[in-house]
Amino acid sequence: MKILFLNGPNLNLLGQRQPEIYGTTTLADIEAAVRAQAEGRAEIEFRQTNDEGKLVTWIQDAASTADVAVINAAGYTHTSVALRDAIAASDVPVIEIHLSNIHAREEFRHTSLIAPVCEGQICGFGPNSYVLGLEAALSLKSAE
Ligand code: DQA
C-alpha cells in the first residue's frame, strides 16, 4: 500500500510562516510524524512544490505510483480548475487536507474547488490533519 502526500505552495515555509495560524512545526516534522504513524502499515512518499503544473502532473502520475493520494493544495485549493480537473480524471482516490480550518477563515478560503472531486476533507487540526489524512487513506483501502 503506497500513499502519496502532496503539498502545494508556501508549505515549504511552515515553521516560520504565520505561526499564529500554522504553528511552528515544519513540513519535515510533519513528514516524520506521518512516517512514524505509517510504520509497517504503508509506504509513504512526501512531496512539496510551489508549482501548480507540477501538482497537476503528480496527480496524473499517481495512477501508476500510488494507491491513495493525500493533498494539501494550499492556495491552489481555492483557485485551481486545472488541479480539480486532474483529480476528477484520476482513478486514484484523493483526500483533501488543511492545517487550518478554511471554513473559519476569510470568505475566499471557504470555497475549495477540489472538494467535490475528493473523497473527503480534513481541516483544522494543525499538523494532526496529516496524520488523520493518513488514517483516512488507510481506512479507504481497508474498506475495499
Ligand atoms: C492551507 C489553507 C489555505 O487556505 C492556504 O492558502 C494555505 C494553507 C492550510 O493547510 O491550512 O496555504 O491549505
XYZ file of C-alpha atoms and ligand atoms in Angstrom:
157
model
C 0.000 0.000 0.000
C 1.519 3.281 -1.104
C 0.250 6.701 -0.025
C 1.386 9.842 -1.780
C 1.360 13.094 0.221
C 1.361 16.188 -1.987
C 1.949 19.685 -0.649
C 1.335 22.912 -2.502
C 2.734 26.436 -2.403
C 4.306 28.042 0.652
C 4.082 24.876 2.741
C 7.893 24.702 2.498
C 7.793 27.755 4.793
C 5.913 26.032 7.608
C 7.519 26.752 10.953
C 8.263 30.357 10.074
C 5.168 31.264 8.035
C 2.363 32.964 10.017
C 2.954 30.801 13.110
C -0.175 32.254 14.733
C -2.169 30.382 12.056
C 0.017 27.474 11.029
C 2.076 26.867 14.190
C 5.815 26.294 14.451
C 6.002 22.722 13.203
C 7.967 22.387 9.966
C 6.938 20.310 6.959
C 9.887 17.995 7.713
C 8.499 17.485 11.261
C 5.089 16.685 9.788
C 6.601 14.234 7.311
C 8.441 12.494 10.177
C 5.189 12.202 12.182
C 3.360 10.735 9.177
C 6.171 8.262 8.514
C 6.216 7.184 12.186
C 2.445 6.636 12.197
C 2.632 4.705 8.902
C 5.454 2.418 10.038
C 4.704 -1.147 8.978
C 1.319 -0.103 7.572
C 2.020 1.810 4.373
C 4.809 3.156 2.226
C 4.847 6.958 2.228
C 6.015 9.361 -0.435
C 6.027 13.027 0.574
C 6.449 15.917 -1.878
C 6.122 19.703 -1.929
C 6.082 22.172 -4.791
C 5.195 25.786 -5.377
C 4.209 24.987 -8.982
C 0.591 24.386 -9.940
C 1.601 22.421 -13.057
C 3.790 20.078 -11.030
C 0.871 19.257 -8.726
C -1.264 18.504 -11.797
C 1.432 16.203 -13.222
C 1.894 14.444 -9.889
C -1.851 13.771 -9.688
C -1.791 12.449 -13.273
C 1.162 10.185 -12.427
C -0.386 8.982 -9.151
C -2.308 6.280 -11.026
C 0.937 4.416 -11.617
C 2.722 5.394 -8.394
C 0.212 5.246 -5.513
C -2.940 3.655 -4.101
C -4.221 6.847 -2.453
C -3.147 10.493 -2.574
C -3.481 12.961 0.306
C -3.175 16.580 -0.782
C -2.752 19.916 0.938
C -3.122 22.063 -2.178
C -2.663 25.224 -0.062
C -3.590 28.376 -2.045
C -4.387 26.345 -5.192
C -7.284 24.768 -3.292
C -9.257 27.938 -3.871
C -8.154 28.772 -7.425
C -7.073 25.793 -9.489
C -9.543 24.445 -12.033
C -6.605 22.541 -13.552
C -5.922 20.700 -10.299
C -9.594 19.882 -9.868
C -9.755 18.528 -13.429
C -6.677 16.363 -12.807
C -8.231 14.900 -9.634
C -11.548 14.323 -11.421
C -9.734 12.473 -14.221
C -7.695 10.316 -11.842
C -8.603 6.766 -10.806
C -6.664 7.226 -7.577
C -8.755 8.359 -4.590
C -7.648 11.757 -3.278
C -8.154 13.094 0.258
C -8.025 16.865 0.833
C -6.330 18.145 3.974
C -5.527 21.529 5.528
C -3.775 22.571 8.707
C -6.198 25.407 9.395
C -9.995 25.338 9.371
C -10.514 27.006 5.990
C -14.232 27.465 6.754
C -13.467 29.614 9.791
C -11.144 31.967 7.901
C -11.547 34.589 5.156
C -14.508 34.059 2.841
C -12.332 33.291 -0.206
C -10.961 30.260 1.645
C -14.435 28.812 2.247
C -14.591 27.528 -1.316
C -12.448 24.563 -2.222
C -12.538 23.872 -5.951
C -11.133 20.403 -5.333
C -13.515 19.318 -2.527
C -16.268 17.983 -4.835
C -13.834 15.641 -6.598
C -12.040 14.420 -3.444
C -13.144 11.538 -1.216
C -13.421 13.889 1.737
C -11.846 16.832 3.513
C -9.934 17.077 6.806
C -9.112 20.554 8.074
C -8.478 22.477 11.248
C -6.352 20.015 13.220
C -2.952 21.582 12.581
C -0.181 19.077 11.808
C -2.508 16.326 13.023
C -4.598 16.853 9.866
C -1.812 14.966 8.069
C -1.947 12.029 10.485
C -5.739 11.973 10.187
C -5.287 12.084 6.402
C -3.075 9.022 6.648
C -5.699 7.196 8.726
C -8.404 8.183 6.225
C -6.253 6.851 3.364
C -5.682 3.550 5.187
C -9.372 3.209 6.028
C -10.331 3.776 2.387
C -8.219 0.853 1.313
C -9.259 -1.455 4.169
C -12.921 -0.738 3.299
C -12.410 -2.143 -0.224
C -3.898 25.777 3.930
C -5.100 26.734 3.864
C -5.066 27.539 2.585
O -6.175 28.430 2.543
C -3.803 28.364 2.493
O -3.733 29.040 1.258
C -2.573 27.565 2.744
C -2.591 26.532 3.765
C -3.841 25.028 5.275
O -3.167 23.996 5.316
O -4.434 25.461 6.255
O -1.533 27.826 2.163
O -4.032 24.815 2.891
